[in-house]
Short mmCIF file of C-alpha atoms and ligand atoms in Angstrom, two decimals:
data_model
loop_
_atom_site.label_atom_id
_atom_site.label_comp_id
_atom_site.label_asym_id
_atom_site.label_seq_id
_atom_site.Cartn_x
_atom_site.Cartn_y
_atom_site.Cartn_z
CA MET A 16 -68.14 -50.94 -83.95
CA GLU A 17 -64.53 -50.34 -82.94
CA LYS A 18 -62.29 -52.94 -81.35
CA LEU A 19 -58.70 -53.07 -80.17
CA VAL A 20 -56.53 -55.76 -81.69
CA ILE A 21 -53.41 -56.67 -79.73
CA SER A 22 -50.69 -59.10 -80.81
CA GLY A 23 -48.67 -60.44 -77.92
CA PRO A 24 -46.66 -61.14 -76.01
CA THR A 25 -44.69 -57.91 -75.59
CA SER A 26 -42.33 -56.88 -72.82
CA LEU A 27 -43.02 -53.15 -72.38
CA LYS A 28 -39.97 -50.90 -72.52
CA GLY A 29 -39.57 -47.14 -72.60
CA GLU A 30 -41.19 -44.04 -71.11
CA VAL A 31 -44.79 -42.96 -70.64
CA GLU A 32 -46.15 -39.52 -69.70
CA ILE A 33 -49.12 -39.60 -67.29
CA SER A 34 -52.13 -37.37 -68.03
CA GLY A 35 -54.23 -35.30 -65.62
CA ALA A 36 -56.47 -37.26 -63.25
CA LYS A 37 -59.89 -38.19 -64.61
CA ASN A 38 -61.54 -38.28 -61.20
CA ALA A 39 -60.14 -34.86 -60.28
CA ALA A 40 -61.08 -33.35 -63.65
CA VAL A 41 -64.71 -34.51 -63.54
CA ALA A 42 -65.09 -32.80 -60.13
CA ILE A 43 -63.11 -29.65 -60.91
CA LEU A 44 -65.22 -28.89 -64.00
CA PRO A 45 -68.52 -28.76 -62.03
CA ALA A 46 -66.62 -26.87 -59.28
CA ALA A 47 -65.95 -24.17 -61.91
CA LEU A 48 -69.71 -23.47 -61.85
CA LEU A 49 -69.18 -21.92 -58.41
CA ILE A 50 -67.06 -19.14 -59.86
CA ASP A 51 -68.68 -15.85 -60.76
CA GLY A 52 -65.85 -15.19 -63.19
CA VAL A 53 -63.47 -16.80 -65.63
CA CYS A 54 -60.87 -19.46 -64.84
CA THR A 55 -58.40 -21.56 -66.82
CA ILE A 56 -57.99 -25.28 -66.19
CA SER A 57 -54.95 -27.05 -67.63
CA ASN A 58 -53.62 -30.64 -67.68
CA LEU A 59 -57.17 -31.90 -68.31
CA PRO A 60 -57.13 -35.44 -69.70
CA ASN A 61 -58.59 -35.50 -73.20
CA ILE A 62 -61.21 -38.22 -72.53
CA SER A 63 -64.92 -38.60 -73.16
CA ASP A 64 -65.98 -38.01 -69.52
CA VAL A 65 -64.26 -34.59 -69.61
CA LYS A 66 -65.97 -33.70 -72.91
CA LEU A 67 -69.32 -34.73 -71.44
CA SER A 68 -68.71 -32.61 -68.33
CA CYS A 69 -67.94 -29.61 -70.57
CA GLU A 70 -71.16 -30.18 -72.53
CA ILE A 71 -73.16 -30.18 -69.28
CA LEU A 72 -71.51 -26.94 -68.15
CA GLU A 73 -72.30 -25.33 -71.50
CA ALA A 74 -75.92 -26.47 -71.33
CA LEU A 75 -76.18 -24.70 -67.95
CA GLY A 76 -74.96 -21.45 -69.52
CA ALA A 77 -71.20 -21.56 -68.89
CA LYS A 78 -68.97 -20.64 -71.82
CA ILE A 79 -66.08 -22.93 -72.60
CA LYS A 80 -63.13 -22.09 -74.80
CA TRP A 81 -60.60 -24.80 -75.68
CA ILE A 82 -57.11 -23.27 -75.58
CA ASP A 83 -55.44 -26.54 -76.56
CA ALA A 84 -56.24 -30.29 -76.27
CA ASN A 85 -55.74 -30.23 -72.48
CA THR A 86 -56.57 -26.66 -71.46
CA ILE A 87 -59.87 -24.82 -71.28
CA GLU A 88 -61.16 -21.47 -70.16
CA VAL A 89 -64.48 -21.58 -68.30
CA ASP A 90 -66.67 -18.51 -67.97
CA SER A 91 -69.43 -19.20 -65.42
CA ARG A 92 -70.59 -15.60 -64.98
CA ASN A 93 -73.93 -16.24 -66.60
CA ILE A 94 -75.60 -19.49 -65.51
CA THR A 95 -78.90 -19.54 -67.38
CA THR A 96 -80.78 -22.61 -66.12
CA THR A 97 -80.87 -24.99 -63.16
CA GLN A 98 -82.04 -27.93 -65.31
CA ALA A 99 -79.10 -30.05 -66.32
CA PRO A 100 -79.68 -32.00 -69.56
CA LEU A 101 -80.99 -35.41 -68.47
CA ASN A 102 -79.56 -37.31 -71.45
CA LEU A 103 -76.06 -36.12 -70.52
CA THR A 104 -76.20 -36.38 -66.71
CA SER A 105 -77.57 -39.94 -66.90
CA GLN A 106 -74.52 -41.05 -68.89
CA PHE A 107 -71.82 -40.95 -66.25
CA ARG A 108 -71.31 -41.14 -62.54
CA ALA A 109 -69.58 -37.85 -61.82
CA SER A 110 -72.58 -35.84 -63.04
CA TYR A 111 -73.70 -35.94 -59.39
CA TYR A 112 -71.17 -33.13 -58.73
CA ILE A 113 -73.51 -30.81 -60.63
CA ILE A 114 -75.91 -31.11 -57.66
CA GLY A 115 -73.48 -29.79 -55.03
CA ALA A 116 -72.13 -27.08 -57.31
CA MET A 117 -75.52 -25.82 -58.54
CA LEU A 118 -77.11 -25.93 -55.09
CA SER A 119 -74.30 -23.74 -53.82
CA ARG A 120 -74.28 -21.31 -56.76
CA MET A 121 -77.98 -21.18 -57.76
CA GLY A 122 -79.90 -22.75 -54.84
CA ALA A 123 -81.59 -25.28 -57.13
CA VAL A 124 -80.88 -28.03 -59.61
CA GLN A 125 -82.50 -30.87 -61.51
CA VAL A 126 -80.40 -33.77 -62.80
CA ALA A 127 -80.92 -37.39 -63.84
CA MET A 128 -79.74 -40.16 -61.51
CA PRO A 129 -76.09 -40.65 -62.44
CA GLY A 130 -75.01 -43.55 -64.68
CA GLY A 131 -71.45 -44.85 -65.08
CA CYS A 132 -69.69 -48.18 -64.60
CA GLN A 133 -71.80 -51.05 -63.28
CA LEU A 134 -69.80 -52.03 -60.23
CA GLY A 135 -72.72 -52.97 -57.98
CA ALA A 136 -75.16 -50.74 -56.05
CA ARG A 137 -74.07 -47.11 -56.21
CA PRO A 138 -76.29 -45.22 -53.75
CA ILE A 139 -75.99 -41.46 -53.16
CA ASP A 140 -77.59 -41.37 -49.70
CA GLN A 141 -74.46 -39.81 -48.11
CA HIS A 142 -74.48 -36.97 -50.67
CA ILE A 143 -78.13 -36.28 -49.88
CA LYS A 144 -77.55 -36.49 -46.13
CA GLY A 145 -74.86 -33.81 -46.49
CA PHE A 146 -77.00 -31.47 -48.62
CA GLU A 147 -79.87 -31.82 -46.13
CA ALA A 148 -77.53 -31.03 -43.21
CA LEU A 149 -76.89 -27.68 -44.94
CA GLY A 150 -80.62 -27.02 -45.28
CA ALA A 151 -81.38 -28.31 -48.80
CA GLU A 152 -84.50 -30.20 -49.74
CA VAL A 153 -83.77 -33.16 -52.00
CA VAL A 154 -86.41 -35.24 -53.79
CA VAL A 155 -85.50 -38.35 -55.80
CA GLU A 156 -88.33 -39.47 -58.05
CA LYS A 157 -88.62 -41.42 -61.30
CA GLY A 158 -84.89 -41.35 -61.97
CA LEU A 159 -84.62 -37.60 -61.35
CA ILE A 160 -83.01 -35.67 -58.53
CA ASN A 161 -84.52 -32.32 -57.60
CA ALA A 162 -82.65 -30.30 -55.02
CA LYS A 163 -83.31 -26.80 -53.76
CA ALA A 164 -82.46 -24.49 -50.87
CA ASP A 165 -83.56 -20.94 -50.12
CA LYS A 166 -80.28 -20.49 -48.35
CA LEU A 167 -77.59 -23.02 -47.49
CA ILE A 168 -76.24 -22.72 -43.96
CA GLY A 169 -73.02 -24.47 -42.89
CA GLY A 170 -73.53 -27.59 -40.82
CA SER A 171 -71.88 -30.67 -39.43
CA VAL A 172 -71.85 -33.85 -41.52
CA TYR A 173 -70.58 -37.21 -40.31
CA MET A 174 -70.22 -39.63 -43.23
CA ASP A 175 -71.48 -43.14 -42.38
CA ILE A 176 -69.29 -44.48 -45.19
CA VAL A 177 -66.01 -43.14 -46.51
CA SER A 178 -67.16 -41.85 -49.90
CA VAL A 179 -65.08 -39.92 -52.42
CA GLY A 180 -68.14 -38.60 -54.25
CA ALA A 181 -70.08 -37.57 -51.14
CA THR A 182 -67.04 -35.83 -49.61
CA ILE A 183 -66.43 -33.74 -52.74
CA ASN A 184 -70.11 -33.04 -53.31
CA VAL A 185 -70.77 -31.80 -49.78
CA MET A 186 -67.58 -29.74 -50.00
CA LEU A 187 -68.90 -28.13 -53.21
CA SER A 188 -72.27 -27.35 -51.63
CA ALA A 189 -70.60 -25.74 -48.59
CA VAL A 190 -68.25 -23.35 -50.42
CA LEU A 191 -70.80 -20.52 -50.82
CA ALA A 192 -72.96 -21.47 -47.80
CA GLU A 193 -73.29 -19.13 -44.86
CA GLY A 194 -71.00 -20.13 -41.98
CA THR A 195 -68.79 -23.15 -41.43
CA THR A 196 -69.30 -26.76 -42.53
CA ILE A 197 -67.40 -29.64 -40.98
CA ILE A 198 -67.22 -32.99 -42.80
CA GLU A 199 -66.09 -35.86 -40.57
CA ASN A 200 -65.01 -39.33 -41.72
CA ALA A 201 -64.19 -37.68 -45.04
CA ALA A 202 -62.44 -39.56 -47.86
CA LYS A 203 -58.75 -38.64 -48.34
CA GLU A 204 -58.05 -39.41 -52.01
CA PRO A 205 -55.56 -37.11 -53.82
CA HIS A 206 -58.33 -35.80 -56.07
CA ILE A 207 -60.24 -34.51 -53.02
CA VAL A 208 -57.18 -32.42 -52.16
CA ASP A 209 -56.98 -31.34 -55.81
CA VAL A 210 -60.60 -30.11 -55.89
CA ALA A 211 -60.03 -28.23 -52.61
CA ASN A 212 -56.81 -26.68 -53.98
CA PHE A 213 -58.65 -25.62 -57.14
CA LEU A 214 -61.46 -23.99 -55.14
CA ASN A 215 -59.03 -22.30 -52.72
CA THR A 216 -57.06 -20.91 -55.70
CA MET A 217 -60.35 -19.38 -56.89
CA GLY A 218 -61.08 -17.81 -53.48
CA ALA A 219 -62.68 -20.54 -51.31
CA ASP A 220 -61.66 -21.29 -47.72
CA ILE A 221 -61.33 -25.08 -47.35
CA ARG A 222 -59.00 -26.59 -44.78
CA GLY A 223 -58.02 -30.17 -43.96
CA ALA A 224 -58.65 -31.82 -47.35
CA GLY A 225 -56.59 -35.01 -47.41
CA THR A 226 -57.38 -35.71 -43.73
CA ASP A 227 -60.64 -37.18 -42.43
CA ILE A 228 -61.93 -33.85 -41.12
CA ILE A 229 -62.54 -31.08 -43.65
CA LYS A 230 -63.58 -27.59 -42.59
CA ILE A 231 -65.17 -25.27 -45.11
CA ASN A 232 -65.69 -21.63 -44.18
CA GLY A 233 -68.34 -20.31 -46.54
CA VAL A 234 -67.35 -17.30 -48.67
CA GLU A 235 -69.62 -14.85 -50.49
CA LYS A 236 -68.21 -15.27 -53.94
CA LEU A 237 -65.51 -17.02 -55.95
CA THR A 238 -64.01 -14.69 -58.49
CA GLY A 239 -61.67 -16.96 -60.43
CA ASP A 240 -59.16 -15.12 -62.60
CA ALA A 241 -56.62 -17.87 -62.06
CA THR A 242 -55.13 -20.89 -63.80
CA TYR A 243 -55.18 -24.34 -62.23
CA SER A 244 -53.38 -27.48 -63.37
CA VAL A 245 -55.07 -30.84 -62.64
CA VAL A 246 -53.05 -33.34 -60.56
CA PRO A 247 -51.52 -36.36 -62.41
CA ASP A 248 -53.73 -39.44 -62.56
CA GLN A 249 -52.58 -41.99 -59.99
CA ILE A 250 -54.82 -44.68 -61.47
CA GLU A 251 -53.38 -44.22 -64.94
CA ALA A 252 -49.86 -44.30 -63.44
CA GLY A 253 -50.75 -47.47 -61.51
CA THR A 254 -52.17 -49.04 -64.69
CA PHE A 255 -48.84 -48.56 -66.51
CA MET A 256 -46.88 -49.74 -63.44
CA LEU A 257 -48.88 -52.97 -63.34
CA ALA A 258 -48.59 -53.38 -67.12
CA ALA A 259 -44.79 -53.15 -66.71
CA ILE A 260 -44.86 -55.89 -64.05
CA ALA A 261 -47.28 -58.20 -65.90
CA SER A 262 -45.22 -57.94 -69.11
CA LYS A 263 -41.85 -58.35 -67.31
CA GLY A 264 -40.93 -54.99 -68.80
CA ASP A 265 -38.98 -51.89 -67.77
CA VAL A 266 -40.94 -48.62 -67.89
CA LEU A 267 -40.28 -45.07 -66.73
CA ILE A 268 -43.58 -43.54 -65.56
CA LYS A 269 -43.17 -39.77 -65.97
CA ASN A 270 -45.21 -36.92 -64.49
CA CYS A 271 -46.65 -38.72 -61.47
CA ILE A 272 -46.71 -37.95 -57.73
CA THR A 273 -44.96 -40.99 -56.32
CA LYS A 274 -46.36 -40.37 -52.80
CA HIS A 275 -49.85 -41.05 -54.21
CA LEU A 276 -48.68 -44.45 -55.47
CA GLU A 277 -47.29 -45.92 -52.25
CA SER A 278 -49.89 -48.67 -51.75
CA ILE A 279 -49.27 -49.88 -55.31
CA THR A 280 -45.49 -49.55 -55.01
CA ARG A 281 -45.52 -51.72 -51.85
CA LYS A 282 -47.59 -54.46 -53.51
CA ILE A 283 -45.42 -54.42 -56.61
CA ILE A 284 -42.32 -54.95 -54.46
CA GLU A 285 -44.16 -57.74 -52.56
CA VAL A 286 -44.84 -59.63 -55.82
CA GLY A 287 -41.18 -59.33 -56.88
CA GLY A 288 -41.20 -56.16 -58.99
CA GLN A 289 -38.59 -53.43 -58.63
CA ILE A 290 -39.04 -49.69 -58.32
CA GLU A 291 -36.78 -46.67 -58.45
CA ASP A 292 -38.42 -43.49 -57.13
CA PHE A 293 -37.38 -40.12 -58.61
CA GLY A 294 -40.13 -38.08 -56.87
CA ASP A 295 -42.01 -37.08 -60.02
CA SER A 296 -41.30 -40.25 -61.97
CA LEU A 297 -40.87 -43.95 -61.23
CA ARG A 298 -38.89 -46.65 -62.98
CA VAL A 299 -40.77 -49.94 -62.66
CA TRP A 300 -39.40 -53.27 -63.83
CA CYS A 301 -39.64 -56.98 -63.25
CA ASP A 302 -37.32 -59.78 -64.40
CA GLU A 303 -39.07 -62.79 -62.94
CA ARG A 304 -42.48 -64.39 -62.67
CA PRO A 305 -44.55 -62.41 -60.10
CA LYS A 306 -45.14 -64.01 -56.69
CA HIS A 307 -48.61 -64.60 -55.26
CA ALA A 308 -50.17 -62.04 -52.87
CA THR A 309 -53.26 -61.20 -50.84
CA ILE A 310 -54.92 -57.84 -51.49
CA LYS A 311 -57.82 -55.96 -49.98
CA THR A 312 -59.08 -52.84 -51.69
CA LEU A 313 -59.60 -49.91 -49.34
CA PRO A 314 -60.19 -46.14 -49.44
CA TYR A 315 -56.99 -44.08 -49.86
CA PRO A 316 -54.26 -44.58 -48.67
CA GLY A 317 -55.19 -48.26 -49.05
CA PHE A 318 -54.95 -50.25 -52.28
CA PRO A 319 -57.35 -48.57 -54.75
CA THR A 320 -60.33 -50.50 -56.09
CA ASP A 321 -59.69 -48.78 -59.45
CA LEU A 322 -56.45 -50.79 -59.81
CA GLN A 323 -57.92 -54.08 -58.63
CA PRO A 324 -58.64 -55.52 -62.13
CA GLN A 325 -55.18 -54.52 -63.42
CA MET A 326 -53.59 -56.17 -60.35
CA GLY A 327 -55.81 -59.19 -61.08
CA VAL A 328 -53.94 -59.69 -64.37
CA VAL A 329 -50.59 -59.72 -62.54
CA LEU A 330 -51.90 -62.24 -59.99
CA SER A 331 -53.39 -64.44 -62.77
CA LEU A 332 -49.79 -64.96 -63.90
CA ALA A 333 -48.22 -65.23 -60.44
CA ASP A 334 -46.47 -68.23 -58.97
CA GLY A 335 -49.03 -69.69 -56.52
CA THR A 336 -52.56 -68.81 -55.43
CA SER A 337 -53.55 -65.23 -54.66
CA ILE A 338 -56.65 -63.73 -53.08
CA ILE A 339 -58.28 -60.37 -53.72
CA ASN A 340 -60.92 -59.02 -51.34
CA GLU A 341 -62.91 -56.21 -52.94
CA SER A 342 -64.28 -54.11 -50.09
CA ILE A 343 -65.60 -51.08 -52.01
CA TRP A 344 -67.79 -52.43 -54.84
CA ASP A 345 -70.07 -55.51 -54.74
CA SER A 346 -69.68 -56.46 -58.35
CA ARG A 347 -66.16 -55.73 -59.53
CA PHE A 348 -65.03 -59.19 -60.64
CA GLN A 349 -66.91 -59.31 -63.95
CA TYR A 350 -63.57 -59.02 -65.76
CA THR A 351 -62.46 -62.39 -64.34
CA ASP A 352 -64.81 -64.25 -66.73
CA GLU A 353 -63.04 -62.51 -69.62
CA LEU A 354 -59.57 -63.34 -68.25
CA ASN A 355 -60.65 -66.97 -67.82
CA LYS A 356 -61.46 -67.01 -71.56
CA MET A 357 -57.76 -66.20 -72.04
CA GLY A 358 -56.63 -69.12 -69.90
CA ALA A 359 -56.59 -67.58 -66.41
CA LYS A 360 -57.83 -69.69 -63.50
CA ILE A 361 -59.85 -67.33 -61.35
CA ASN A 362 -62.69 -68.32 -59.08
CA ALA A 363 -64.69 -65.23 -58.09
CA GLN A 364 -67.23 -65.60 -55.30
CA GLY A 365 -69.05 -62.40 -54.39
CA THR A 366 -66.53 -59.84 -53.22
CA ARG A 367 -63.62 -62.28 -53.05
CA ALA A 368 -61.66 -63.93 -55.86
CA PHE A 369 -59.05 -66.68 -55.84
CA PHE A 370 -56.35 -66.55 -58.52
CA GLU A 371 -54.56 -69.81 -59.25
CA GLY A 372 -51.55 -68.49 -61.17
CA VAL A 373 -50.97 -69.82 -64.70
CA ASP A 374 -47.69 -69.50 -66.61
CA HIS A 375 -49.19 -67.80 -69.66
CA LEU A 376 -52.41 -66.35 -71.12
CA GLU A 377 -53.68 -66.85 -74.66
CA GLY A 378 -55.29 -64.26 -76.90
CA ALA A 379 -59.09 -64.38 -77.28
CA PRO A 380 -62.01 -62.07 -78.12
CA VAL A 381 -63.05 -60.35 -74.85
CA TYR A 382 -65.50 -57.67 -73.72
CA SER A 383 -64.67 -54.71 -71.54
CA THR A 384 -67.36 -54.61 -68.83
CA ASP A 385 -66.28 -51.29 -67.30
CA LEU A 386 -63.47 -48.73 -67.49
CA ARG A 387 -60.81 -50.40 -65.33
CA ALA A 388 -61.80 -53.88 -66.54
CA GLY A 389 -61.00 -52.57 -70.03
CA ALA A 390 -57.54 -51.46 -68.88
CA ALA A 391 -56.96 -54.90 -67.35
CA LEU A 392 -57.91 -56.61 -70.61
CA ILE A 393 -55.43 -54.46 -72.52
CA ILE A 394 -52.68 -55.56 -70.11
CA ALA A 395 -53.82 -59.19 -70.50
CA GLY A 396 -53.75 -58.82 -74.31
CA LEU A 397 -50.18 -57.42 -74.19
CA VAL A 398 -48.85 -60.39 -72.25
CA ALA A 399 -50.97 -63.11 -73.90
CA GLU A 400 -49.68 -65.27 -76.71
CA GLY A 401 -51.41 -64.60 -80.02
CA GLU A 402 -54.15 -62.12 -80.88
CA THR A 403 -56.62 -60.53 -78.45
CA GLU A 404 -59.61 -58.52 -79.59
CA ILE A 405 -61.20 -56.16 -77.08
CA TYR A 406 -64.76 -54.90 -77.59
CA ASN A 407 -66.87 -52.22 -75.82
CA LEU A 408 -64.16 -49.57 -76.08
CA GLU A 409 -66.49 -46.78 -74.97
CA HIS A 410 -65.69 -47.74 -71.36
CA ILE A 411 -61.93 -47.37 -71.91
CA ASP A 412 -62.31 -44.08 -73.81
CA ARG A 413 -64.16 -42.57 -70.84
CA GLY A 414 -61.03 -42.58 -68.73
CA TYR A 415 -57.74 -43.11 -70.60
CA GLU A 416 -56.19 -40.50 -72.89
CA ASN A 417 -54.44 -41.85 -76.03
CA ILE A 418 -54.12 -45.27 -74.46
CA GLU A 419 -53.15 -47.18 -77.61
CA GLU A 420 -50.55 -44.59 -78.55
CA LYS A 421 -49.04 -44.68 -75.06
CA PHE A 422 -48.80 -48.48 -75.13
CA ARG A 423 -47.50 -48.44 -78.73
CA ASN A 424 -44.67 -46.12 -77.63
CA LEU A 425 -43.72 -48.82 -75.11
CA GLY A 426 -43.45 -51.42 -77.88
CA ALA A 427 -46.97 -52.88 -77.80
CA LYS A 428 -48.53 -54.12 -81.02
CA ILE A 429 -51.96 -52.60 -80.55
CA LYS A 430 -54.31 -51.03 -83.08
CA ARG A 431 -57.89 -49.78 -83.14
CA VAL A 432 -59.93 -51.09 -86.04
CA GLU A 433 -63.47 -50.53 -87.22
CA GLU A 434 -65.29 -53.81 -87.57
C1 UD1 Q 502 -65.18 -42.72 -56.89
C2 UD1 Q 502 -64.47 -42.89 -58.19
C3 UD1 Q 502 -64.41 -44.36 -58.59
C4 UD1 Q 502 -63.80 -45.19 -57.47
C5 UD1 Q 502 -64.50 -44.89 -56.15
C6 UD1 Q 502 -63.81 -45.55 -54.97
C7 UD1 Q 502 -65.05 -40.82 -59.32
C8 UD1 Q 502 -65.80 -40.16 -60.44
N1 UD1 Q 502 -65.20 -42.13 -59.22
O1 UD1 Q 502 -66.52 -43.21 -57.10
O2 UD1 Q 502 -63.60 -44.45 -59.75
O3 UD1 Q 502 -63.98 -46.56 -57.78
O4 UD1 Q 502 -64.51 -43.49 -55.90
O5 UD1 Q 502 -62.48 -45.12 -54.86
O6 UD1 Q 502 -64.30 -40.19 -58.60
N2 UD1 Q 502 -71.58 -45.23 -50.93
C9 UD1 Q 502 -72.76 -45.25 -50.23
N3 UD1 Q 502 -73.51 -44.11 -50.21
C10 UD1 Q 502 -73.13 -42.98 -50.86
C11 UD1 Q 502 -71.94 -42.97 -51.57
C12 UD1 Q 502 -71.17 -44.12 -51.61
O7 UD1 Q 502 -73.13 -46.26 -49.64
O8 UD1 Q 502 -73.87 -41.98 -50.78
C13 UD1 Q 502 -70.72 -46.44 -50.96
C14 UD1 Q 502 -70.61 -47.04 -52.37
O9 UD1 Q 502 -71.67 -47.92 -52.64
C15 UD1 Q 502 -69.25 -47.74 -52.26
C16 UD1 Q 502 -68.44 -46.84 -51.30
O10 UD1 Q 502 -69.41 -46.06 -50.62
O11 UD1 Q 502 -69.41 -49.00 -51.68
C17 UD1 Q 502 -67.44 -45.92 -51.95
O12 UD1 Q 502 -68.09 -45.16 -52.96
P1 UD1 Q 502 -67.57 -43.70 -53.37
O13 UD1 Q 502 -66.24 -43.44 -52.73
O14 UD1 Q 502 -68.67 -42.72 -53.16
O15 UD1 Q 502 -67.37 -43.89 -54.92
P2 UD1 Q 502 -67.66 -42.85 -56.06
O16 UD1 Q 502 -67.41 -41.46 -55.57
O17 UD1 Q 502 -68.95 -43.15 -56.73
#
């Protein structure tokens, strides 16, 4: 078993280069199944969820050639089966994008119910509602999802809940459908725009991505023959920004889209951090103890739930009592038990947690309960006095490329050891 061992405290200083966005990459790869041709995807983060997505595509008949560590060529001309390997699709959440893509391209698909981080109930009713509005028949039975359609016809879908996954999935299913699909109350996250841009580059006709009404005019075929670069990861950028604040450091975050980071930037300024915006990079620093704050997670452009645990570390160390309301996931405060082992004083009750700020944390053995909780524990380990050991690294490896190396370049004393 591998663990991370961190010796703190360290004040992070230097520059970090942000990788391509995980949540865009794991949607763009299934989207490549829609192309009756060859495309090149670059700036892919080299993480286990991307490798898993590639394995699923290959099992369906696509051919994948790695050009370098972050670039692949996908040839989807010959899809050979509609049965996605159950052992792979059950391992992570984003495998649900195979449904929308395969329904559109092949008119049928069988996948396992998606796995992924345990953040509370993760229904897919809005995805299914969208597929059915386009004429698909979807049966969920014994942990399997079977979807088929003789012919998908564009339709109107009003999302009851703002869902990133459902918005992208219905968009995928509509690309090759006959006629026009309108998605209302759509999610607006940057990776939704990125998936739409990728598909449009390959010949799709999607308008309005990034607003709450998306219009997809079905096209007969996507031909590919183009290269697409995945958008920078705003959650990874936010993770390093919050690490800079928690550690009272001074970090230049390079290769990010600062517009995507506004909700985080505002909160960082509110807690006493400082930011210099260069458009495609941000200098983030903090000289004093952070101030307390109240935060509610919301769909984009609100404060992202995927940065809530990392912000929780900052607030654990803040001057005064802070409150976080988690409005997206029912069960996203599991990390607070681990932070309390390190000396934090957090009282989590359901979807709300109270953070009574302490002046320091102390190293302890802790367990990563999900991907972003793992990132939060790394930040806690960097600022804590003494040695922190972090277990369950598979969660962290799903979503962060070269995370130890990136933190080491900022002065952290962090190493991965086999126990
Ligand atoms: C995506 C992200 C995840 C992030 C989340 C919210 C990926 C691979 N994952 O997850 O990192 O935390 O967005 O920003 O991109 N819901 C329903 N029915 C549905 C779908 C969702 O009730 O059919 C609810 C969920 O329970 C949740 C809320 O809607 O309360 C938002 O979920 P959603 O935006 O769909 O999250 P994911 O796409 O799974």
